[in-house]
Structure formats: structure tokens, C-alpha cells
mmCIF file of C-alpha atoms and ligand atoms in Angstrom:
data_model
loop_
_atom_site.group_PDB
_atom_site.id
_atom_site.type_symbol
_atom_site.label_atom_id
_atom_site.label_comp_id
_atom_site.label_asym_id
_atom_site.label_seq_id
_atom_site.Cartn_x
_atom_site.Cartn_y
_atom_site.Cartn_z
ATOM 1 C CA MET A 1 -34.092 11.595 -34.657
ATOM 2 C CA LYS A 2 -31.353 10.519 -36.971
ATOM 3 C CA THR A 3 -29.534 13.180 -35.761
ATOM 4 C CA LYS A 4 -30.082 11.160 -32.028
ATOM 5 C CA THR A 5 -29.151 8.017 -33.614
ATOM 6 C CA ARG A 6 -25.727 9.030 -35.126
ATOM 7 C CA ILE A 7 -24.903 10.523 -31.827
ATOM 8 C CA SER A 8 -25.439 7.300 -29.997
ATOM 9 C CA PHE A 9 -23.853 5.653 -32.119
ATOM 10 C CA GLY A 10 -20.517 7.934 -31.851
ATOM 11 C CA LEU A 11 -20.497 7.608 -28.550
ATOM 12 C CA ALA A 12 -20.850 4.199 -28.601
ATOM 13 C CA VAL A 13 -17.605 4.005 -31.018
ATOM 14 C CA LEU A 14 -15.673 6.359 -28.808
ATOM 15 C CA SER A 15 -16.472 4.020 -25.686
ATOM 16 C CA VAL A 16 -15.207 1.356 -27.713
ATOM 17 C CA ILE A 17 -11.977 2.865 -28.263
ATOM 18 C CA GLY A 18 -11.919 4.264 -24.794
ATOM 19 C CA LEU A 19 -12.139 1.089 -23.535
ATOM 20 C CA SER A 20 -9.304 -0.544 -25.522
ATOM 21 C CA PHE A 21 -7.003 2.140 -24.780
ATOM 22 C CA SER A 22 -7.683 1.852 -21.229
ATOM 23 C CA ALA A 23 -6.915 -2.024 -21.334
ATOM 24 C CA HIS A 24 -4.129 -1.641 -23.226
ATOM 25 C CA ALA A 25 -2.527 0.649 -21.028
ATOM 26 C CA ALA A 26 -3.456 -1.667 -17.999
ATOM 27 C CA SER A 27 -2.094 -5.085 -19.296
ATOM 28 C CA PRO A 28 1.934 -5.089 -19.800
ATOM 29 C CA THR A 29 2.896 -7.038 -22.472
ATOM 30 C CA LYS A 30 4.801 -10.681 -21.912
ATOM 31 C CA ALA A 31 8.122 -8.982 -22.390
ATOM 32 C CA GLU A 32 7.375 -6.318 -19.955
ATOM 33 C CA LEU A 33 6.274 -9.344 -17.299
ATOM 34 C CA LYS A 34 9.293 -11.397 -17.867
ATOM 35 C CA ASN A 35 11.593 -8.605 -17.175
ATOM 36 C CA GLY A 36 9.820 -7.206 -14.272
ATOM 37 C CA LYS A 37 9.863 -11.343 -12.587
ATOM 38 C CA ALA A 38 13.585 -11.458 -13.615
ATOM 39 C CA GLN A 39 14.343 -7.642 -12.190
ATOM 40 C CA PHE A 40 12.514 -8.738 -8.696
ATOM 41 C CA VAL A 41 14.348 -11.844 -8.263
ATOM 42 C CA GLU A 42 17.311 -9.983 -8.918
ATOM 43 C CA ASN A 43 17.237 -6.846 -6.490
ATOM 44 C CA CYS A 44 13.907 -7.652 -4.095
ATOM 45 C CA ALA A 45 14.046 -11.486 -3.430
ATOM 46 C CA VAL A 46 17.124 -11.292 -0.601
ATOM 47 C CA CYS A 47 14.427 -9.432 1.218
ATOM 48 C CA HIS A 48 10.887 -9.737 0.187
ATOM 49 C CA GLN A 49 11.394 -13.926 -0.840
ATOM 50 C CA GLU A 50 10.519 -15.838 -3.200
ATOM 51 C CA ASP A 51 6.829 -14.818 -4.879
ATOM 52 C CA ALA A 52 7.322 -11.637 -2.534
ATOM 53 C CA ILE A 53 5.701 -13.091 0.128
ATOM 54 C CA GLY A 54 7.517 -11.629 2.593
ATOM 55 C CA LYS A 55 8.804 -12.582 6.143
ATOM 56 C CA ALA A 56 7.822 -11.020 9.185
ATOM 57 C CA GLY A 57 10.912 -8.910 10.556
ATOM 58 C CA VAL A 58 12.878 -9.230 7.429
ATOM 59 C CA ALA A 59 10.465 -7.152 4.704
ATOM 60 C CA PRO A 60 6.631 -7.259 4.072
ATOM 61 C CA SER A 61 4.518 -9.447 1.381
ATOM 62 C CA LEU A 62 4.333 -7.469 -1.710
ATOM 63 C CA THR A 63 2.136 -9.934 -3.347
ATOM 64 C CA ASN A 64 -0.232 -9.436 -0.445
ATOM 65 C CA PRO A 65 -4.304 -9.204 -1.903
ATOM 66 C CA GLU A 66 -5.428 -6.294 0.530
ATOM 67 C CA LEU A 67 -1.976 -4.229 -0.117
ATOM 68 C CA LEU A 68 -2.021 -4.774 -3.846
ATOM 69 C CA SER A 69 -5.846 -3.839 -3.499
ATOM 70 C CA ILE A 70 -5.328 -0.545 -1.580
ATOM 71 C CA ALA A 71 -1.584 0.441 -2.842
ATOM 72 C CA SER A 72 -1.532 3.096 -5.829
ATOM 73 C CA ASP A 73 0.427 2.277 -8.607
ATOM 74 C CA LYS A 74 2.237 5.608 -7.744
ATOM 75 C CA PHE A 75 2.522 4.469 -4.324
ATOM 76 C CA PHE A 76 4.227 1.238 -5.062
ATOM 77 C CA MET A 77 6.936 3.422 -8.029
ATOM 78 C CA SER A 78 7.685 6.112 -5.387
ATOM 79 C CA THR A 79 8.334 3.504 -2.355
ATOM 80 C CA ILE A 80 10.456 1.182 -4.779
ATOM 81 C CA ARG A 81 12.242 4.591 -6.106
ATOM 82 C CA ASP A 82 13.369 6.056 -2.911
ATOM 83 C CA GLY A 83 13.288 3.443 -0.696
ATOM 84 C CA ARG A 84 12.192 4.114 2.780
ATOM 85 C CA GLU A 85 14.924 6.045 4.583
ATOM 86 C CA ASP A 86 16.076 4.836 8.074
ATOM 87 C CA THR A 87 14.782 1.104 7.723
ATOM 88 C CA GLY A 88 16.016 -1.676 5.455
ATOM 89 C CA MET A 89 14.173 -0.954 2.207
ATOM 90 C CA PRO A 90 16.798 0.281 0.196
ATOM 91 C CA PRO A 91 16.528 2.943 -2.934
ATOM 92 C CA PHE A 92 16.374 1.698 -6.549
ATOM 93 C CA ALA A 93 15.799 4.772 -8.893
ATOM 94 C CA HIS A 94 18.702 3.156 -10.520
ATOM 95 C CA LEU A 95 16.382 0.676 -12.182
ATOM 96 C CA GLY A 96 14.973 3.539 -13.803
ATOM 97 C CA ARG A 97 11.310 4.262 -14.246
ATOM 98 C CA LYS A 98 11.069 1.473 -16.933
ATOM 99 C CA GLY A 99 12.637 -1.186 -14.639
ATOM 100 C CA VAL A 100 10.627 -0.118 -11.514
ATOM 101 C CA ARG A 101 7.303 -0.429 -13.691
ATOM 102 C CA ASP A 102 7.772 -3.518 -15.123
ATOM 103 C CA ILE A 103 8.573 -4.729 -11.349
ATOM 104 C CA VAL A 104 5.118 -3.372 -10.486
ATOM 105 C CA SER A 105 3.264 -4.920 -13.185
ATOM 106 C CA PHE A 106 5.100 -8.505 -12.455
ATOM 107 C CA LEU A 107 3.803 -7.808 -8.448
ATOM 108 C CA ARG A 108 0.508 -6.462 -10.214
ATOM 109 C CA SER A 109 -0.237 -9.770 -11.931
ATOM 110 C CA LYS A 110 -0.230 -11.918 -8.569
ATOM 111 C CA ALA A 111 -3.327 -9.566 -7.603
ATOM 112 C CA THR A 112 -6.516 -11.478 -6.530
ATOM 113 C CA LEU A 113 -8.864 -8.851 -5.422
ATOM 114 C CA PRO A 114 -9.790 -5.678 -7.902
ATOM 115 C CA ASN A 115 -7.330 -2.543 -7.705
ATOM 116 C CA ARG A 116 -9.453 -0.149 -5.536
ATOM 117 C CA SER A 117 -6.762 2.515 -5.014
ATOM 118 C CA ALA A 118 -8.107 5.424 -6.521
ATOM 119 C CA GLU A 119 -11.267 5.251 -4.217
ATOM 120 C CA ILE A 120 -9.230 4.748 -1.311
ATOM 121 C CA ASP A 121 -6.955 8.139 -1.803
ATOM 122 C CA ALA A 122 -9.681 9.865 -2.622
ATOM 123 C CA GLN A 123 -11.444 9.047 1.027
ATOM 124 C CA PRO A 124 -11.300 12.059 3.123
ATOM 125 C CA ASP A 125 -8.726 12.970 5.735
ATOM 126 C CA ALA A 126 -8.724 11.549 8.756
ATOM 127 C CA HIS A 127 -10.142 14.149 12.183
ATOM 128 C CA GLY A 128 -9.640 13.076 15.697
ATOM 129 C CA ASP A 129 -8.019 13.358 18.857
ATOM 130 C CA PRO A 130 -4.453 12.671 18.905
ATOM 131 C CA ARG A 131 -4.222 11.995 22.720
ATOM 132 C CA LEU A 132 -6.480 9.338 22.202
ATOM 133 C CA GLY A 133 -5.226 8.105 18.888
ATOM 134 C CA GLN A 134 -1.258 7.715 20.829
ATOM 135 C CA GLN A 135 -3.279 5.845 23.685
ATOM 136 C CA TRP A 136 -4.243 3.310 21.391
ATOM 137 C CA TYR A 137 -1.551 3.427 19.391
ATOM 138 C CA THR A 138 0.669 2.430 22.558
ATOM 139 C CA TYR A 139 -1.749 -0.100 23.613
ATOM 140 C CA ILE A 140 -1.979 -1.909 20.838
ATOM 141 C CA CYS A 141 -0.182 -1.080 17.922
ATOM 142 C CA SER A 142 3.441 -0.477 19.413
ATOM 143 C CA THR A 143 4.204 -4.168 20.180
ATOM 144 C CA CYS A 144 4.479 -4.761 16.401
ATOM 145 C CA HIS A 145 5.321 -1.415 14.972
ATOM 146 C CA GLY A 146 7.467 -0.090 17.641
ATOM 147 C CA SER A 147 6.903 2.910 20.444
ATOM 148 C CA ASP A 148 8.138 5.277 17.905
ATOM 149 C CA GLY A 149 6.522 3.935 15.027
ATOM 150 C CA ASN A 150 10.234 2.623 13.661
ATOM 151 C CA GLY A 151 8.926 -0.968 13.267
ATOM 152 C CA TYR A 152 11.943 -3.666 12.613
ATOM 153 C CA GLU A 153 14.183 -0.862 13.914
ATOM 154 C CA SER A 154 13.035 -2.192 18.007
ATOM 155 C CA GLU A 155 12.656 -5.948 17.064
ATOM 156 C CA GLY A 156 8.996 -5.829 15.772
ATOM 157 C CA ALA A 157 6.995 -7.651 13.308
ATOM 158 C CA GLY A 158 5.368 -4.657 11.696
ATOM 159 C CA THR A 159 6.820 -1.956 9.636
ATOM 160 C CA ALA A 160 7.917 1.589 10.025
ATOM 161 C CA ILE A 161 4.876 3.731 9.873
ATOM 162 C CA GLY A 162 5.628 6.449 12.164
ATOM 163 C CA LEU A 163 8.574 7.167 9.506
ATOM 164 C CA PRO A 164 8.244 10.136 6.785
ATOM 165 C CA GLY A 165 9.641 7.003 4.065
ATOM 166 C CA PHE A 166 5.687 5.441 4.700
ATOM 167 C CA LEU A 167 3.767 8.286 6.142
ATOM 168 C CA ASP A 168 4.853 10.729 3.098
ATOM 169 C CA LYS A 169 3.717 8.671 0.244
ATOM 170 C CA VAL A 170 0.229 7.134 1.846
ATOM 171 C CA SER A 171 -3.095 8.496 2.097
ATOM 172 C CA ASP A 172 -4.899 8.541 5.431
ATOM 173 C CA GLY A 173 -7.801 6.459 3.500
ATOM 174 C CA PHE A 174 -4.396 3.933 2.593
ATOM 175 C CA ILE A 175 -3.745 3.671 6.535
ATOM 176 C CA ARG A 176 -7.875 3.130 7.077
ATOM 177 C CA GLU A 177 -8.012 0.559 5.143
ATOM 178 C CA THR A 178 -5.271 -1.193 6.401
ATOM 179 C CA ILE A 179 -6.335 -1.009 10.241
ATOM 180 C CA LYS A 180 -9.619 -1.835 9.147
ATOM 181 C CA ILE A 181 -9.330 -4.996 7.335
ATOM 182 C CA GLY A 182 -5.699 -5.809 7.640
ATOM 183 C CA ARG A 183 -3.447 -8.005 5.557
ATOM 184 C CA SER A 184 -4.272 -11.658 5.478
ATOM 185 C CA ASN A 185 -1.980 -14.093 6.021
ATOM 186 C CA THR A 186 0.358 -11.718 7.862
ATOM 187 C CA ARG A 187 0.758 -10.461 11.416
ATOM 188 C CA MET A 188 -1.446 -7.644 10.298
ATOM 189 C CA LEU A 189 -4.887 -8.069 11.422
ATOM 190 C CA SER A 190 -8.152 -6.580 11.075
ATOM 191 C CA PHE A 191 -8.679 -4.700 13.965
ATOM 192 C CA GLN A 192 -12.536 -3.856 13.104
ATOM 193 C CA GLY A 193 -15.597 -6.328 13.816
ATOM 194 C CA PRO A 194 -15.851 -9.491 16.012
ATOM 195 C CA ALA A 195 -12.803 -11.482 14.273
ATOM 196 C CA GLY A 196 -10.326 -8.370 14.758
ATOM 197 C CA LEU A 197 -7.657 -8.379 17.065
ATOM 198 C CA ALA A 198 -9.365 -5.678 18.501
ATOM 199 C CA ASN A 199 -12.576 -4.087 17.782
ATOM 200 C CA LEU A 200 -11.992 0.037 17.462
ATOM 201 C CA THR A 201 -14.528 2.413 16.537
ATOM 202 C CA ASP A 202 -14.312 4.252 12.929
ATOM 203 C CA GLN A 203 -13.525 7.510 15.469
ATOM 204 C CA GLU A 204 -10.661 5.255 17.251
ATOM 205 C CA VAL A 205 -9.204 4.228 14.316
ATOM 206 C CA GLU A 206 -9.558 8.038 13.168
ATOM 207 C CA ASP A 207 -8.012 8.926 16.412
ATOM 208 C CA ILE A 208 -5.018 6.777 15.589
ATOM 209 C CA ILE A 209 -4.720 8.051 11.877
ATOM 210 C CA VAL A 210 -4.283 11.415 13.293
ATOM 211 C CA TYR A 211 -1.855 10.758 15.983
ATOM 212 C CA LEU A 212 0.455 9.058 12.960
ATOM 213 C CA ARG A 213 0.489 11.811 11.267
ATOM 214 C CA GLN A 214 1.379 14.320 14.025
ATOM 215 C CA GLN A 215 4.282 12.232 14.836
ATOM 216 C CA ALA A 216 5.408 12.095 11.790
ATOM 217 C CA LYS A 217 5.877 16.274 11.755
ATOM 218 C CA LYS A 218 8.002 16.133 14.543
HETATM 219 C C1 LIG B 301 0.952 -8.407 15.993
HETATM 220 C C2 LIG B 301 1.615 -7.499 15.409
HETATM 221 C C3 LIG B 301 0.949 -6.235 15.015
HETATM 222 C C4 LIG B 301 -0.072 -5.109 15.165
HETATM 223 C C5 LIG B 301 -0.690 -5.117 16.701
HETATM 224 C C6 LIG B 301 -0.062 -4.521 14.379
HETATM 225 N N1 LIG B 301 0.043 -4.693 13.276
HETATM 226 FE FE1 LIG B 301 0.362 -3.215 11.716
HETATM 227 N N2 LIG B 301 1.485 -4.506 10.522
HETATM 228 C C7 LIG B 301 2.032 -5.722 11.438
HETATM 229 C C8 LIG B 301 3.096 -6.323 10.230
HETATM 230 C C9 LIG B 301 3.300 -7.707 9.731
HETATM 231 C C10 LIG B 301 2.282 -5.628 8.900
HETATM 232 C C11 LIG B 301 3.234 -5.587 7.458
HETATM 233 C C12 LIG B 301 2.319 -6.941 6.844
HETATM 234 C C13 LIG B 301 3.558 -8.235 6.125
HETATM 235 O O1 LIG B 301 4.682 -8.152 6.973
HETATM 236 O O2 LIG B 301 3.351 -8.275 4.770
HETATM 237 C C14 LIG B 301 1.784 -4.841 9.223
HETATM 238 C C15 LIG B 301 1.371 -3.408 8.522
HETATM 239 C C16 LIG B 301 0.642 -2.169 8.918
HETATM 240 C C17 LIG B 301 0.562 -1.243 8.350
HETATM 241 C C18 LIG B 301 1.170 -1.073 6.610
HETATM 242 C C19 LIG B 301 2.160 -0.270 6.529
HETATM 243 C C20 LIG B 301 3.123 -0.474 5.106
HETATM 244 O O3 LIG B 301 4.240 -0.514 5.280
HETATM 245 O O4 LIG B 301 2.217 -0.455 4.339
HETATM 246 C C21 LIG B 301 0.115 0.241 8.369
HETATM 247 C C22 LIG B 301 -0.602 1.268 8.254
HETATM 248 C C23 LIG B 301 -0.800 -0.655 10.104
HETATM 249 N N3 LIG B 301 0.098 -1.842 10.003
HETATM 250 C C24 LIG B 301 -0.895 -0.607 11.202
HETATM 251 C C25 LIG B 301 -0.954 -0.624 12.358
HETATM 252 C C26 LIG B 301 -1.743 -0.091 13.243
HETATM 253 C C27 LIG B 301 -2.811 1.221 13.531
HETATM 254 C C28 LIG B 301 -2.239 -1.393 14.133
HETATM 255 C C29 LIG B 301 -2.531 -0.786 15.781
HETATM 256 C C30 LIG B 301 -4.177 -0.488 16.015
HETATM 257 C C31 LIG B 301 -1.046 -1.988 14.267
HETATM 258 N N4 LIG B 301 -1.110 -2.033 12.925
HETATM 259 C C32 LIG B 301 -1.439 -3.137 14.770
HETATM 260 C C33 LIG B 301 2.007 -6.067 12.371
HETATM 261 C C34 LIG B 301 1.180 -5.593 13.352
HETATM 262 C C1 LIG B 302 17.877 -5.240 2.038
HETATM 263 C C2 LIG B 302 16.308 -6.041 2.338
HETATM 264 C C3 LIG B 302 15.379 -4.856 1.152
HETATM 265 C C4 LIG B 302 15.322 -4.897 -0.299
HETATM 266 C C5 LIG B 302 16.722 -5.667 -1.400
HETATM 267 C C6 LIG B 302 14.366 -4.756 -0.618
HETATM 268 N N1 LIG B 302 13.214 -4.300 -0.070
HETATM 269 FE FE1 LIG B 302 11.679 -3.372 -0.100
HETATM 270 N N2 LIG B 302 11.476 -3.442 1.833
HETATM 271 C C7 LIG B 302 12.299 -3.975 2.595
HETATM 272 C C8 LIG B 302 11.754 -3.273 4.067
HETATM 273 C C9 LIG B 302 12.563 -3.581 5.645
HETATM 274 C C10 LIG B 302 10.407 -2.906 3.828
HETATM 275 C C11 LIG B 302 9.763 -2.495 5.206
HETATM 276 C C12 LIG B 302 10.141 -1.279 5.497
HETATM 277 C C13 LIG B 302 9.658 -0.613 6.697
HETATM 278 O O1 LIG B 302 10.036 -1.006 7.976
HETATM 279 O O2 LIG B 302 8.819 0.297 6.774
HETATM 280 C C14 LIG B 302 10.420 -2.699 2.550
HETATM 281 C C15 LIG B 302 9.480 -2.487 1.983
HETATM 282 C C16 LIG B 302 8.597 -2.481 0.592
HETATM 283 C C17 LIG B 302 7.716 -2.218 0.229
HETATM 284 C C18 LIG B 302 6.440 -1.090 1.146
HETATM 285 C C19 LIG B 302 5.458 -2.220 1.393
HETATM 286 C C20 LIG B 302 4.515 -2.100 2.223
HETATM 287 O O3 LIG B 302 3.810 -2.997 2.811
HETATM 288 O O4 LIG B 302 4.343 -0.743 2.331
HETATM 289 C C21 LIG B 302 7.530 -2.017 -0.813
HETATM 290 C C22 LIG B 302 6.583 -1.816 -2.499
HETATM 291 C C23 LIG B 302 8.816 -2.498 -1.554
HETATM 292 N N3 LIG B 302 9.594 -2.828 -0.511
HETATM 293 C C24 LIG B 302 9.500 -2.947 -2.513
HETATM 294 C C25 LIG B 302 10.710 -3.814 -2.969
HETATM 295 C C26 LIG B 302 11.000 -4.123 -4.416
HETATM 296 C C27 LIG B 302 10.322 -3.829 -5.478
HETATM 297 C C28 LIG B 302 12.071 -4.617 -4.251
HETATM 298 C C29 LIG B 302 13.453 -5.000 -5.320
HETATM 299 C C30 LIG B 302 13.743 -3.696 -6.529
HETATM 300 C C31 LIG B 302 12.745 -4.399 -2.795
HETATM 301 N N4 LIG B 302 11.575 -3.736 -2.088
HETATM 302 C C32 LIG B 302 13.845 -4.598 -2.572
HETATM 303 C C33 LIG B 302 13.509 -4.331 2.519
HETATM 304 C C34 LIG B 302 14.221 -4.293 1.090
#
């Protein structure tokens, strides 16, 4: 009996310590947030606009609630560090790990939805028919994302979702979730449900993802 009490007490202490550790790691200091904002204004606002709200055809919103909710820190850090080749997004490795991390903390401070990135990145890979995916892509997605998926280069409002700079850094879950829920207050609407721009089935969404993955290998 006594041993049991001691064990559960020990566990309670451990979980309290664990909680305070993770809370600390997740919340940046005021100085870090201030630096992140300053770095954003200096390096990013020219394209991503003030408060990172984005501008169609110029640069996407970085404070969009759905993006912040599904994108991991790893996605943000590596995209900012490496940029996206063959698009208008330049690499920022010269800001250093701390500079980039502070910018990500600043962007995260604008989040209004819970961070679901771990769950989304753990989703299974897509399985489907790339030929059917291509038909849907050409029919619905190419108007904004370009027939080759090169985005703004083809005068579309959407980003370059067919290029390695995007595809190499995202999970199938990230793409799946973006197609299903869209991004509020941008031209990227949801493509599922009665309110969607189209009402794609789960399998049709899988087909599109498989098509995008196959294209990128060419
Ligand atoms: C009416 C225009 C439009 C259509 C049609 C459209 N998109 Fe988008 N899409 C966008 C925009 C705009 C964004 C970026 C949001 C922003 O600017 O902040 C985007 C973003 C995305 C992203 C995230 C890319 C990134 O850089 O993080 C994916 C994935 C995506 N779209 C997939 C699709 C797929 C698949 C289809 C077809 C089923 C589709 N989109 C159709 C406009 C569109
Ligand atoms: C010269 C213009 C320009 C500058 C400066 C710029 N970006 Fe971008 N950024 C873009 C464009 C264009 C894209 C979309 C590329 C594409 O079509 O895939 C983008 C995409 C992104 C994405 C991916 C967003 C998504 O929806 O997937 C992130 C994250 C990002 N930029 C962060 C930053 C940060 C942080 C800075 C400053 C350190 C910055 N960018 C500076 C033009 C710019």
C-alpha cells in the first residue's frame, strides 16, 4: 500500500516536472518574440505583407490559422532556411538557426487553432491512381496552381505545389488536410463538403496527392 502511494506520488511529481519542461520549451521569451518580429519586418514583410497576411500571386499568408495548425516547426524552419527553388521564396540560411526560430515563434504567436502538426504528419501515405489524380488536378487545381504546378510562375493565385521545394518538405497528411479544409481568407477553399469549391471524395483527394508526388519525381 505504502509503496503504491509513493509510486503514484513520484509519478505525479514527474508529470508536473515534465509539464513545466515542455511548457517552457514551447513558449518563447519576450525578447525572442521581439527579435522574431523585427527579423520578419526586415526580411519577409516586403513579400508576405505586414502582419504576414500574404497577397495572392505575391506570397502566401503565414499567419493563416489552418497553415499554422497543420504545419510543423520543422516545415517552417526548413522552408525558411532553404527557400523554394524556382519560386520567389529566397533562402534565409544566413539568419542562422536562432533568427529563423525566433521568426517561427513570432508567427506561432498569431495562431488561433491548436497545433495538430504531429498528428497530421503521422497520417498514412496516400494510395491512389495518378491518372485520375491528373484529371482532377487539370480540371480544378491548375487554374490557380499552374498546369505544371509551378504556381505564380503561371500567373496563378496559388503556390508552386508541383515543385520539390514544397513537396520535399511536406507529408501527405499536410497536403491531404489542406485540400480538405482549405485556408480561410485566402483563395484556397475547401474541396470537400457541400460548402467546398468542389466536393471531392476521400479517394479523389488521394489520387491527386499520388499524382503530385509522381510529377515531382520527373
Ligand atoms: C481559386 C484558386 C485555387 C484553386 C482552384 C486551388 N488552390 Fe490550392 N491554393 C490556392 C492559394 C491562393 C494557396 C495559398 C494560400 C495563400 O495564398 O495564403 C493555395 C495553397 C495550396 C496548398 C498549400 C501549398 C503551400 O505552399 O503550402 C496546397 C497543397 C493546395 N493549395 C492544393 C490544391 C489542390 C490539390 C487543388 C485542386 C483540388 C487546389 N489547391 C486548388 C489557390 C487555389
Ligand atoms: C521576395 C519575396 C519573398 C520574401 C522576401 C520572402 N518570401 Fe516567403 N515566400 C515567397 C513566395 C513567392 C512563396 C511561395 C512560393 C511557392 O510558390 O511555393 C513563399 C513561401 C513561404 C513559405 C511557405 C508557406 C506555405 O504556405 O507553405 C514560408 C513558411 C515562407 N515563405 C516564409 C518566409 C519568411 C519567414 C521570410 C522572411 C525570412 C520570407 N518568407 C521571405 C516570397 C517571399
